[in-house]
Coordinates of C-alpha atoms in Angstrom, one line a residue:
Chain A
M1171 CA -15.9 4.8 31.2
T1172 CA -16.8 8.2 29.7
V1173 CA -17.5 9.2 26.2
V1174 CA -13.9 10.5 26.0
G1175 CA -12.6 7.1 27.0
Y1176 CA -14.8 5.4 24.4
L1177 CA -13.6 7.7 21.7
V1178 CA -9.9 7.3 22.6
N1179 CA -10.3 3.5 22.5
A1180 CA -12.1 3.7 19.2
I1181 CA -9.3 5.9 17.8
S1182 CA -6.8 3.3 19.0
L1183 CA -8.6 0.4 17.4
G1184 CA -9.2 2.4 14.3
A1185 CA -5.5 3.2 14.1
L1186 CA -4.7 -0.6 14.3
Y1187 CA -7.1 -1.3 11.4
A1188 CA -5.8 1.6 9.4
L1189 CA -2.3 -0.1 9.6
I1190 CA -3.8 -3.3 8.3
A1191 CA -5.8 -1.5 5.6
V1192 CA -2.8 0.5 4.4
S1193 CA -1.0 -2.8 3.7
V1194 CA -3.9 -4.2 1.7
G1195 CA -4.2 -0.8 -0.1
L1196 CA -0.4 -0.7 -0.8
V1197 CA -0.3 -4.1 -2.5
F1198 CA -3.5 -3.3 -4.5
A1199 CA -2.0 0.1 -5.5
V1200 CA 1.2 -1.5 -6.9
L1201 CA 0.0 -4.8 -8.2
R1202 CA -3.9 -4.5 -8.4
Q1203 CA -3.9 -7.7 -6.2
I1204 CA -5.8 -8.2 -3.0
N1205 CA -3.6 -9.3 -0.1
L1206 CA -5.8 -11.2 2.3
A1207 CA -2.7 -13.2 3.4
Q1208 CA -1.5 -10.2 5.2
G1209 CA -3.5 -11.3 8.3
E1210 CA -1.5 -14.5 8.5
V1211 CA 1.8 -12.6 8.3
M1212 CA 0.6 -10.8 11.5
A1213 CA -0.4 -14.1 13.0
F1214 CA 3.0 -15.5 12.2
G1215 CA 4.6 -12.5 13.8
A1216 CA 2.5 -12.9 16.9
Y1217 CA 3.4 -16.6 17.2
S1218 CA 7.0 -15.7 16.7
L1219 CA 6.7 -13.5 19.7
W1220 CA 5.5 -16.5 21.7
L1221 CA 8.3 -18.6 20.4
M1222 CA 10.8 -15.9 21.4
R1223 CA 9.3 -15.3 24.8
S1224 CA 12.5 -16.1 26.6
L1225 CA 14.5 -13.6 24.6
P1226 CA 15.0 -9.9 25.7
I1227 CA 11.9 -7.9 24.6
W1228 CA 13.8 -5.6 22.3
L1229 CA 15.4 -8.6 20.5
A1230 CA 12.1 -10.4 20.2
I1231 CA 10.5 -7.3 18.6
V1232 CA 13.4 -6.8 16.2
L1233 CA 13.3 -10.4 15.2
C1234 CA 9.5 -10.2 14.9
F1235 CA 10.0 -7.4 12.3
A1236 CA 12.6 -9.5 10.4
I1237 CA 10.2 -12.5 10.5
C1238 CA 7.2 -10.6 9.3
I1239 CA 9.2 -8.9 6.5
A1240 CA 10.6 -12.2 5.4
G1241 CA 7.2 -13.8 5.5
S1242 CA 5.7 -11.0 3.5
L1243 CA 8.5 -11.3 0.9
V1244 CA 8.0 -15.1 0.7
L1245 CA 4.3 -14.6 0.0
Q1246 CA 5.3 -12.0 -2.7
V1247 CA 7.4 -14.5 -4.5
A1248 CA 5.4 -17.7 -3.9
V1249 CA 1.8 -16.3 -4.2
F1250 CA 1.7 -12.8 -5.7
R1251 CA 4.3 -13.1 -8.5
P1252 CA 2.7 -16.2 -10.1
L1253 CA -0.6 -14.3 -10.0
R1254 CA 0.6 -11.3 -12.0
G1255 CA -1.9 -10.4 -14.5
A1256 CA -4.7 -12.3 -12.8
S1257 CA -7.9 -10.5 -11.9
A1258 CA -8.2 -8.9 -8.5
L1259 CA -11.0 -11.3 -7.8
A1260 CA -8.7 -14.2 -8.5
T1261 CA -6.1 -12.9 -6.1
L1262 CA -8.8 -12.4 -3.5
I1263 CA -9.8 -16.0 -3.8
V1264 CA -6.3 -17.4 -3.9
T1265 CA -5.0 -15.3 -0.9
F1266 CA -8.2 -16.2 1.0
G1267 CA -7.2 -19.9 0.4
V1268 CA -3.6 -19.2 1.4
S1269 CA -5.0 -17.6 4.6
Y1270 CA -7.1 -20.7 5.4
G1271 CA -4.2 -22.9 4.6
L1272 CA -1.8 -21.0 6.9
E1273 CA -4.5 -20.9 9.7
A1274 CA -4.6 -24.7 9.4
L1275 CA -0.8 -24.8 9.6
W1276 CA -0.8 -22.8 12.8
L1277 CA -3.4 -25.3 14.2
V1278 CA -1.1 -28.2 13.3
V1279 CA 2.1 -26.5 14.6
F1280 CA 0.9 -24.6 17.6
G1281 CA -2.2 -26.5 18.5
P1282 CA -5.8 -25.3 19.1
N1283 CA -5.1 -23.6 22.5
G1284 CA -4.0 -20.0 22.5
K1285 CA -0.4 -19.2 23.3
P1286 CA 0.1 -16.6 26.0
V1287 CA 2.4 -13.8 25.3
S1288 CA 3.0 -11.6 28.3
M1289 CA 5.4 -9.2 26.6
L1290 CA 5.1 -5.5 27.5
I1291 CA 2.1 -6.4 29.7
R1292 CA 2.7 -3.2 31.7
L1293 CA 1.5 -1.2 28.7
N1294 CA -2.0 -2.3 29.8
N1295 CA -1.7 -0.3 32.9
T1296 CA -3.8 2.9 33.0
V1297 CA -2.3 6.3 32.4
I1298 CA -5.4 8.1 33.6
G1299 CA -7.7 6.1 35.8
G1300 CA -11.3 6.7 36.8
A1301 CA -14.0 7.3 34.3
I1302 CA -11.6 7.8 31.3
A1303 CA -9.6 4.6 31.9
L1304 CA -6.9 5.5 29.4
R1305 CA -4.3 2.8 29.0
W1306 CA -0.7 3.2 27.9
I1307 CA -1.2 0.7 25.0
T1308 CA -4.0 3.0 23.6
I1309 CA -1.5 5.8 23.4
V1310 CA 1.2 3.5 21.9
D1311 CA -1.3 2.2 19.3
I1312 CA -2.2 5.7 18.2
G1313 CA 1.4 6.9 18.3
A1314 CA 2.7 3.9 16.4
A1315 CA 0.0 4.2 13.7
A1316 CA 0.6 7.9 13.3
L1317 CA 4.4 7.3 13.1
L1318 CA 4.0 4.6 10.5
L1319 CA 1.4 6.3 8.4
G1320 CA 3.2 9.6 8.6
G1321 CA 6.4 7.8 7.6
L1322 CA 4.6 6.1 4.7
Y1323 CA 3.2 9.5 3.6
A1324 CA 6.7 11.0 3.7
L1325 CA 8.1 8.1 1.7
L1326 CA 5.4 8.4 -0.9
F1327 CA 5.3 12.1 -1.3
R1328 CA 8.8 13.3 -0.3
S1329 CA 11.1 10.7 -1.7
S1330 CA 12.2 9.6 -5.2
L1331 CA 11.2 6.0 -4.3
G1332 CA 7.8 7.2 -3.4
L1333 CA 7.5 9.0 -6.7
R1334 CA 8.3 5.8 -8.5
M1335 CA 5.7 3.9 -6.3
R1336 CA 3.0 6.4 -7.1
A1337 CA 3.8 6.1 -10.8
V1338 CA 3.6 2.3 -10.6
A1339 CA 0.3 2.6 -8.7
E1340 CA -1.2 4.8 -11.3
D1341 CA 0.0 3.1 -14.5
F1342 CA 2.1 -0.1 -14.2
S1343 CA 3.0 -0.5 -17.8
T1344 CA 3.9 3.1 -18.5
A1345 CA 6.0 3.2 -15.4
R1346 CA 8.0 0.3 -16.8
I1347 CA 8.4 2.0 -20.2
V1348 CA 9.8 5.1 -18.4
G1349 CA 12.3 2.8 -16.7
V1350 CA 10.9 2.2 -13.2
R1351 CA 12.3 -1.0 -11.9
I1352 CA 9.0 -2.7 -11.0
E1353 CA 10.5 -5.5 -9.0
R1354 CA 12.2 -3.1 -6.6
V1355 CA 9.0 -1.1 -6.1
V1356 CA 7.0 -4.3 -5.4
T1357 CA 9.7 -5.5 -3.0
V1358 CA 9.5 -2.3 -1.1
A1359 CA 5.7 -2.5 -0.9
F1360 CA 5.9 -6.0 0.6
V1361 CA 8.7 -4.9 3.0
L1362 CA 6.4 -2.1 4.2
C1363 CA 3.5 -4.7 4.5
G1364 CA 5.8 -6.9 6.6
A1365 CA 6.8 -4.0 8.8
S1366 CA 3.2 -3.0 9.3
A1367 CA 2.3 -6.6 10.1
A1368 CA 5.0 -6.7 12.8
V1369 CA 3.7 -3.5 14.4
V1370 CA 0.2 -4.9 14.5
A1371 CA 1.4 -8.2 15.8
V1372 CA 3.3 -6.5 18.7
L1373 CA 0.4 -4.1 19.5
E1374 CA -2.2 -6.8 19.2
T1375 CA -0.4 -9.3 21.5
V1376 CA 0.1 -6.6 24.1
Q1377 CA -3.6 -5.8 24.1
T1378 CA -4.8 -9.4 23.8
P1379 CA -2.0 -11.5 25.2
L1380 CA -3.3 -14.8 23.8
V1381 CA -2.3 -15.7 20.2
T1382 CA -4.9 -17.9 18.5
T1383 CA -5.0 -19.5 15.1
T1384 CA -7.9 -17.2 14.0
L1385 CA -6.0 -14.0 14.8
G1386 CA -5.0 -13.2 11.3
L1387 CA -8.2 -13.9 9.4
S1388 CA -10.4 -12.1 12.0
L1389 CA -8.3 -8.9 11.7
I1390 CA -7.9 -9.0 7.9
V1391 CA -11.5 -9.5 7.1
V1392 CA -12.6 -6.5 9.1
A1393 CA -9.8 -4.4 7.6
L1394 CA -10.7 -5.5 4.1
V1395 CA -14.3 -4.4 4.7
G1396 CA -12.9 -1.1 5.7
V1397 CA -10.7 -0.9 2.6
V1398 CA -13.8 -1.5 0.4
L1399 CA -15.7 1.0 2.3
G1400 CA -13.1 3.7 1.8
G1401 CA -12.1 2.8 -1.7
L1402 CA -9.7 0.1 -2.8
D1403 CA -8.2 2.1 -5.6
H1404 CA -7.0 5.0 -3.4
L1405 CA -4.5 4.3 -0.7
G1406 CA -5.5 7.3 1.5
R1407 CA -9.2 6.4 1.4
A1408 CA -8.5 2.7 1.9
T1409 CA -6.6 3.5 5.0
A1410 CA -9.3 5.9 6.2
G1411 CA -11.9 3.2 5.6
G1412 CA -9.9 0.8 7.7
F1413 CA -9.8 3.4 10.4
I1414 CA -13.6 4.0 10.3
V1415 CA -14.4 0.3 10.5
G1416 CA -12.1 -0.1 13.5
F1417 CA -13.5 3.0 15.1
V1418 CA -17.1 1.9 14.7
N1419 CA -16.2 -1.7 15.8
S1420 CA -14.7 -0.3 19.0
L1421 CA -17.5 2.1 19.7
L1422 CA -20.1 -0.6 19.3
G1423 CA -18.1 -2.8 21.6
S1424 CA -18.1 0.0 24.2
I1425 CA -21.7 1.1 24.1
L1426 CA -23.5 -2.3 23.6
P1427 CA -24.7 -4.1 26.7
E1428 CA -22.4 -7.0 27.5
Q1429 CA -24.9 -9.7 26.5
Q1430 CA -25.1 -8.1 23.0
L1431 CA -21.4 -7.8 22.4
V1432 CA -21.6 -10.9 20.1
F1433 CA -23.4 -8.7 17.6
V1434 CA -20.5 -6.2 17.3
T1435 CA -19.1 -7.6 14.0
S1436 CA -22.6 -8.1 12.6
L1437 CA -23.5 -4.5 13.3
T1438 CA -20.2 -3.3 11.9
F1439 CA -20.9 -5.1 8.7
L1440 CA -24.5 -3.8 8.7
F1441 CA -23.1 -0.3 8.9
V1442 CA -20.9 -1.0 5.9
V1443 CA -23.9 -2.5 3.9
I1444 CA -26.0 0.6 4.7
V1445 CA -23.1 2.9 3.6
L1446 CA -22.6 1.0 0.4
V1447 CA -26.3 1.0 -0.4
V1448 CA -26.6 4.8 0.2
R1449 CA -23.2 5.6 -1.4
P1450 CA -22.2 2.7 -3.7
A1451 CA -18.9 4.3 -4.6
G1452 CA -17.9 4.3 -1.0
L1453 CA -18.1 6.6 2.0
L1454 CA -15.0 8.5 1.0
A1455 CA -15.0 8.3 -2.8
P1456 CA -15.5 11.6 -4.6
R1457 CA -18.8 12.0 -6.4
G1458 CA -18.8 10.6 -9.9
V1459 CA -16.5 7.7 -9.2
G1460 CA -17.5 4.4 -10.6
V1461 CA -18.8 1.6 -8.3
E1462 CA -16.7 -1.3 -9.5
R1463 CA -14.5 -2.2 -6.6
V1464 CA -13.0 -5.7 -7.1
Chain B
M1414 CA 20.7 -12.8 -37.2
A1415 CA 21.2 -12.5 -41.0
Q1416 CA 19.3 -9.7 -42.7
E1417 CA 16.2 -10.7 -44.6
P1418 CA 16.2 -10.0 -48.3
R1419 CA 14.1 -7.0 -48.9
D1420 CA 11.0 -7.0 -51.1
A1421 CA 11.8 -6.7 -54.7
A1422 CA 9.6 -3.6 -55.0
L1423 CA 11.5 -1.9 -52.3
E1424 CA 13.9 0.7 -53.4
V1425 CA 16.4 2.5 -51.2
I1426 CA 17.8 5.8 -52.1
G1427 CA 19.2 7.5 -49.1
P1428 CA 22.3 8.6 -47.4
E1429 CA 25.3 6.5 -48.2
E1430 CA 25.1 3.6 -45.9
P1431 CA 28.6 3.7 -44.2
E1432 CA 30.1 0.7 -42.4
E1433 CA 27.8 0.9 -39.3
D1434 CA 29.3 0.8 -35.9
P1435 CA 26.8 -1.5 -34.1
A1436 CA 27.4 0.4 -30.8
R1437 CA 25.8 3.4 -32.4
L1438 CA 22.7 1.7 -33.8
L1439 CA 19.2 0.8 -32.8
A1440 CA 18.3 -1.8 -35.4
C1441 CA 15.2 -3.9 -36.2
R1442 CA 15.9 -6.9 -38.3
A1443 CA 13.0 -8.7 -40.0
V1444 CA 10.7 -7.7 -37.1
T1445 CA 7.3 -9.3 -37.1
V1446 CA 4.5 -8.4 -34.6
T1447 CA 1.4 -10.5 -34.5
Y1448 CA -1.8 -9.8 -32.7
A1449 CA -4.4 -12.6 -32.6
G1450 CA -3.1 -14.1 -35.8
L1451 CA -2.9 -10.8 -37.6
R1452 CA 0.5 -9.6 -38.7
A1453 CA 0.5 -5.9 -37.7
V1454 CA 4.2 -5.6 -38.6
S1455 CA 5.7 -8.0 -41.1
S1456 CA 9.4 -8.6 -41.4
V1457 CA 10.4 -5.0 -41.2
T1458 CA 14.1 -4.1 -41.2
F1459 CA 15.5 -0.7 -40.5
S1460 CA 17.9 1.1 -38.2
V1461 CA 18.6 4.4 -36.7
R1462 CA 22.1 5.8 -35.9
R1463 CA 22.9 8.0 -33.0
G1464 CA 22.8 11.6 -34.0
E1465 CA 20.3 10.8 -36.8
V1466 CA 16.5 11.5 -37.0
V1467 CA 14.5 8.9 -38.8
G1468 CA 10.9 9.6 -39.7
L1469 CA 8.5 6.7 -39.7
I1470 CA 5.4 7.4 -41.8
G1471 CA 2.6 5.5 -43.4
P1472 CA -1.2 5.6 -43.6
N1473 CA -3.4 4.7 -40.6
G1474 CA -2.9 1.1 -39.6
A1475 CA 0.4 0.9 -41.3
G1476 CA 2.1 -0.5 -38.2
K1477 CA 4.1 2.6 -37.1
T1478 CA 3.0 2.6 -33.5
T1479 CA 3.1 -1.2 -33.3
L1480 CA 6.8 -1.1 -34.5
V1481 CA 7.6 1.6 -31.9
N1482 CA 5.8 -0.5 -29.3
A1483 CA 7.9 -3.5 -30.2
M1484 CA 11.1 -1.5 -30.0
S1485 CA 10.3 -0.1 -26.6
G1486 CA 9.1 -3.4 -25.2
F1487 CA 5.5 -2.5 -25.1
A1488 CA 4.5 -5.2 -27.6
P1489 CA 6.3 -8.6 -28.0
I1490 CA 7.7 -9.5 -31.3
S1491 CA 7.0 -12.9 -32.8
E1492 CA 9.9 -13.0 -35.2
G1493 CA 13.1 -11.1 -35.9
S1494 CA 15.4 -9.2 -33.6
I1495 CA 15.9 -5.8 -32.2
T1496 CA 19.4 -4.7 -31.2
L1497 CA 20.5 -1.6 -29.3
G1498 CA 24.2 -0.7 -29.3
G1499 CA 24.9 -4.1 -30.8
A1500 CA 23.1 -6.0 -28.0
E1501 CA 20.0 -8.0 -28.5
I1502 CA 17.1 -6.4 -26.6
S1503 CA 14.1 -8.2 -28.1
H1504 CA 13.4 -10.1 -24.9
L1505 CA 14.3 -7.5 -22.4
P1506 CA 11.5 -6.0 -20.3
P1507 CA 10.7 -2.4 -21.1
E1508 CA 12.4 -1.0 -18.0
R1509 CA 15.7 -2.7 -18.9
R1510 CA 15.5 -1.2 -22.4
A1511 CA 15.0 2.2 -20.8
H1512 CA 18.0 1.7 -18.7
R1513 CA 20.0 0.9 -21.8
G1514 CA 19.1 4.3 -23.2
L1515 CA 15.8 3.9 -25.0
A1516 CA 13.1 6.4 -24.3
R1517 CA 9.7 7.0 -25.9
T1518 CA 6.6 9.1 -25.9
F1519 CA 3.1 7.9 -26.5
Q1520 CA 0.5 9.0 -28.9
H1521 CA -1.9 9.9 -26.1
G1522 CA 0.7 11.1 -23.7
R1523 CA 0.2 8.5 -21.0
L1524 CA 1.2 11.0 -18.4
F1525 CA 0.7 10.2 -14.7
M1526 CA -2.3 12.2 -13.8
D1527 CA -1.7 11.9 -10.1
L1528 CA 1.7 13.5 -10.4
S1529 CA 2.5 17.1 -11.2
A1530 CA 4.1 18.1 -14.5
R1531 CA 7.4 18.5 -12.7
E1532 CA 7.1 15.0 -11.1
N1533 CA 6.2 13.5 -14.4
I1534 CA 9.4 14.8 -15.9
E1535 CA 11.6 14.1 -12.9
L1536 CA 10.4 10.5 -12.9
G1537 CA 11.9 10.1 -16.3
A1538 CA 15.3 10.9 -14.9
L1539 CA 15.0 9.1 -11.6
A1540 CA 13.7 5.9 -13.2
V1541 CA 16.9 5.5 -15.2
G1542 CA 19.1 5.9 -12.1
C1543 CA 19.8 9.7 -11.9
S1544 CA 20.3 11.0 -8.4
A1545 CA 17.5 13.2 -7.0
R1546 CA 19.7 16.3 -7.4
E1547 CA 20.6 15.5 -11.0
A1548 CA 17.0 14.7 -11.8
R1549 CA 15.9 18.1 -10.4
R1550 CA 18.6 19.9 -12.3
R1551 CA 17.7 18.3 -15.6
T1552 CA 14.0 18.9 -14.9
D1553 CA 14.5 22.5 -14.2
A1554 CA 16.4 23.0 -17.4
L1555 CA 13.8 21.3 -19.4
L1556 CA 10.9 23.1 -17.8
E1557 CA 12.7 26.3 -18.7
E1558 CA 13.3 25.2 -22.3
T1559 CA 9.8 24.1 -22.8
G1560 CA 8.2 27.2 -21.2
L1561 CA 6.5 25.0 -18.6
L1562 CA 8.1 26.4 -15.5
S1563 CA 5.1 28.3 -14.4
L1564 CA 2.9 25.2 -14.8
A1565 CA 5.3 22.8 -13.2
A1566 CA 3.3 22.2 -10.0
R1567 CA 0.0 21.5 -11.9
P1568 CA -1.2 18.0 -12.6
P1569 CA -1.4 17.2 -16.3
A1570 CA -5.2 17.2 -16.3
E1571 CA -5.0 21.0 -15.8
L1572 CA -2.7 21.5 -18.7
S1573 CA -3.6 22.2 -22.3
H1574 CA -3.1 19.3 -24.8
G1575 CA -0.1 21.0 -26.2
D1576 CA 1.5 21.5 -22.8
Q1577 CA 0.8 17.8 -22.0
Q1578 CA 2.6 16.9 -25.2
R1579 CA 5.6 19.0 -24.1
V1580 CA 5.6 17.3 -20.7
S1581 CA 5.5 13.9 -22.5
V1582 CA 8.5 14.8 -24.7
A1583 CA 10.4 16.3 -21.8
R1584 CA 9.8 13.1 -19.7
A1585 CA 11.5 11.1 -22.4
V1586 CA 14.3 13.6 -23.1
V1587 CA 15.2 14.1 -19.4
A1588 CA 16.5 10.6 -19.3
G1589 CA 19.3 11.6 -21.6
P1590 CA 18.5 8.7 -24.0
A1591 CA 20.7 7.3 -26.6
F1592 CA 17.6 6.7 -28.7
L1593 CA 14.4 8.5 -28.5
L1594 CA 11.1 7.2 -30.0
L1595 CA 8.5 10.0 -30.5
D1596 CA 5.0 8.8 -31.2
E1597 CA 2.9 11.6 -32.6
P1598 CA 4.7 14.4 -30.7
A1599 CA 3.1 17.1 -32.8
A1600 CA -0.5 15.9 -32.4
G1601 CA -2.6 18.8 -31.3
L1602 CA 0.2 21.2 -31.1
P1603 CA -0.4 24.7 -32.6
A1604 CA 1.8 25.6 -35.5
E1605 CA 3.9 28.0 -33.4
S1606 CA 4.8 25.2 -31.1
L1607 CA 6.2 22.9 -33.8
A1608 CA 9.3 25.0 -34.1
E1609 CA 9.9 24.6 -30.4
L1610 CA 9.4 20.9 -30.6
R1611 CA 11.7 20.7 -33.6
A1612 CA 14.3 22.6 -31.6
L1613 CA 14.0 20.2 -28.7
V1614 CA 14.4 17.2 -31.0
E1615 CA 17.3 18.8 -32.7
Q1616 CA 18.9 19.5 -29.3
T1617 CA 18.5 15.9 -28.3
R1618 CA 20.0 14.8 -31.6
V1619 CA 22.9 17.1 -31.6
G1620 CA 23.5 18.0 -28.0
R1621 CA 23.0 14.5 -26.7
D1622 CA 24.1 12.6 -29.8
A1623 CA 20.8 10.7 -29.7
G1624 CA 19.1 8.8 -32.5
V1625 CA 15.5 9.8 -32.9
V1626 CA 12.6 7.9 -34.5
V1627 CA 9.6 10.1 -35.0
I1628 CA 6.1 9.1 -36.1
D1629 CA 3.5 11.8 -36.8
H1630 CA 0.4 12.3 -38.9
N1631 CA 1.8 15.6 -39.9
V1632 CA 4.0 14.3 -42.7
E1633 CA 5.4 17.7 -43.5
F1634 CA 6.6 18.0 -39.9
V1635 CA 8.3 14.5 -40.1
L1636 CA 9.9 15.1 -43.5
D1637 CA 11.2 18.5 -42.4
L1638 CA 12.7 17.0 -39.2
S1639 CA 14.1 13.8 -40.6
D1640 CA 17.5 12.9 -42.1
R1641 CA 15.9 9.7 -43.4
V1642 CA 12.4 8.4 -43.8
V1643 CA 11.0 4.9 -43.5
V1644 CA 7.6 4.3 -45.0
L1645 CA 5.3 1.5 -43.8
D1646 CA 2.2 0.3 -45.4
H1647 CA 0.0 -2.6 -44.2
G1648 CA 2.8 -3.6 -41.8
Q1649 CA 5.5 -3.8 -44.4
L1650 CA 8.4 -1.6 -45.4
L1651 CA 7.3 0.3 -48.5
A1652 CA 10.2 2.6 -49.0
E1653 CA 13.2 4.1 -47.3
G1654 CA 15.2 7.1 -48.2
T1655 CA 15.8 10.8 -47.9
P1656 CA 12.7 13.0 -47.3
S1657 CA 12.9 14.4 -50.9
Y1658 CA 13.1 10.9 -52.3
V1659 CA 10.1 9.7 -50.3
R1660 CA 8.0 12.8 -51.4
H1661 CA 8.2 11.6 -54.9
H1662 CA 8.0 7.9 -54.4
E1663 CA 5.0 6.7 -56.4
E1664 CA 4.1 3.8 -54.1
V1665 CA 4.2 6.1 -51.1
L1666 CA 1.9 8.4 -52.8
A1667 CA -0.4 5.6 -53.8
A1668 CA -0.4 4.3 -50.2
Y1669 CA -1.5 7.7 -48.9
F1670 CA -4.0 8.6 -51.6
G1671 CA -5.1 5.2 -52.9
S1672 CA -3.6 6.0 -56.3
V1673 CA -0.9 8.2 -57.6
P1674 CA -2.5 11.6 -57.9
S1675 CA -2.4 12.9 -61.5
T1676 CA -0.9 16.2 -60.3
R1677 CA 1.9 15.0 -58.2
S1678 CA 3.4 18.4 -57.6
A1679 CA 0.1 19.5 -56.1
S1680 CA -0.1 16.6 -53.7
A1681 CA 3.3 15.8 -52.3
A1682 CA 6.0 17.9 -53.7
P1683 CA 8.7 19.0 -51.3
P1684 CA 8.5 22.6 -50.0
G1685 CA 9.6 24.9 -52.6
D1686 CA 8.3 22.8 -55.4
G1687 CA 4.9 24.4 -55.2
D1688 CA 2.7 26.2 -52.8
A1689 CA 0.2 23.4 -52.5
A1690 CA 2.7 20.9 -51.4
S1691 CA 2.9 21.2 -47.6
G1692 CA -0.9 21.5 -47.2
T1693 CA -1.7 18.2 -48.7
A1694 CA 1.0 15.9 -47.8
K1695 CA -0.7 14.6 -44.7
A1696 CA -2.1 11.2 -44.0
P1697 CA -5.8 10.9 -44.6

């Protein structure tokens, strides 16, 4: 594979992590709560695709969206609402616990062996062969992320709902005094998180057609690192941070010798540690921004 | 809830109290607000009618902002009741109160710094259910009225303090409220802007038939604007009446100056009573 191939793959994985990061960033923006349970919504979506493997693909994907959005809303009511007013650190710990609990639930319900999902497997075929080795799914990844992130941008900056969301993100209590219906804004945020989780679930299961219990947590931890790297308190920077971590992760996976691939995650985290030591406020934060992140 | 008997020291001389139509009232009845055991507002009863401007004055720490916070849902009350249009709102969240026609400004603006001036104002209308088109129309009109049209695209951080105050008032007015609570709207405004602010409040009162409660350290501004004045001291209602009555109320003067000045006309006489009046009738 050539450098172009490595870069395109890195952009593709970066796009996937950007989609996860934007969900974490969105919940933090609206509620100042850290949504680590988002990974398990993705895992739930991926398992639902396995459960619906006999259905037509389009129907399975539509239902996967419905299931992820419903799962996200259930978490909002059952986990995030009772935690209103709690510190971000408390929500981090609680949602980490919820993630582990759900991971154990997947183990009980689906068993320890991965579940094969052969949906849309043709997307793994190459578009351009040879040294570049560009696959269809890589293009779909980038396209889906661009579409979703572009749509989110348009929602936030070109609609009245987005204006209300930005106001809530900046100052929750003043937005309420002005009359913004907070519960609606929070619900929309979690619907968007659910939709984003469904997109990631579909794309991830196409690329890695084996759903395992650790799928959610492994994705969310890396994405969270990216969010912290970019800046938790700014949706754009958090998303970009997710992209950067995914990009670096993929690039390391491409250039390291096969016997050293086990170090990919460690090296990614090392990269983040170095960045945070050199620029404690984050790689993307403007100068003069405080260093408190959680 | 039955109205609490007022303090014996309290005197009321004001406009004739007609049979009030509850649907046109924003009323606090024996409202008490407690912070960590401290009674910031203690059993205060007062009301404002639609189409009326009520000034809320008192020395620093008198409980004026706390009372407005309680009315707007920003601070919970521990006793008493608040009704809007005859309906109890004490336990409604702030956004529900806003949807029922209660709008407010804040002492320090509390504008959304990530939004432009225009977006700040538009939000005030959108949040209470206006369509995007109607919100834009109202915002354009207010930007024109307040002279902010050329600054509309700028974030508040790039505006002068006075312009931020204008945006803050416009954000509250744009909702077309039945009742408007203005917390220090004149703070930091140059003298020439006070007339413009007064006109905006007047337009809200008359044009929109809104009741207005105004707090400001510029007591002359409040007295000049108000139909009726409520004076708080140490969280309690000290006096209530017409502006000219309050100007000469001994306990009010004592609350502001520690004791009744020997030359009353020089300290708090109404405009026209003496040249020194307006310059000294401010909170310390």
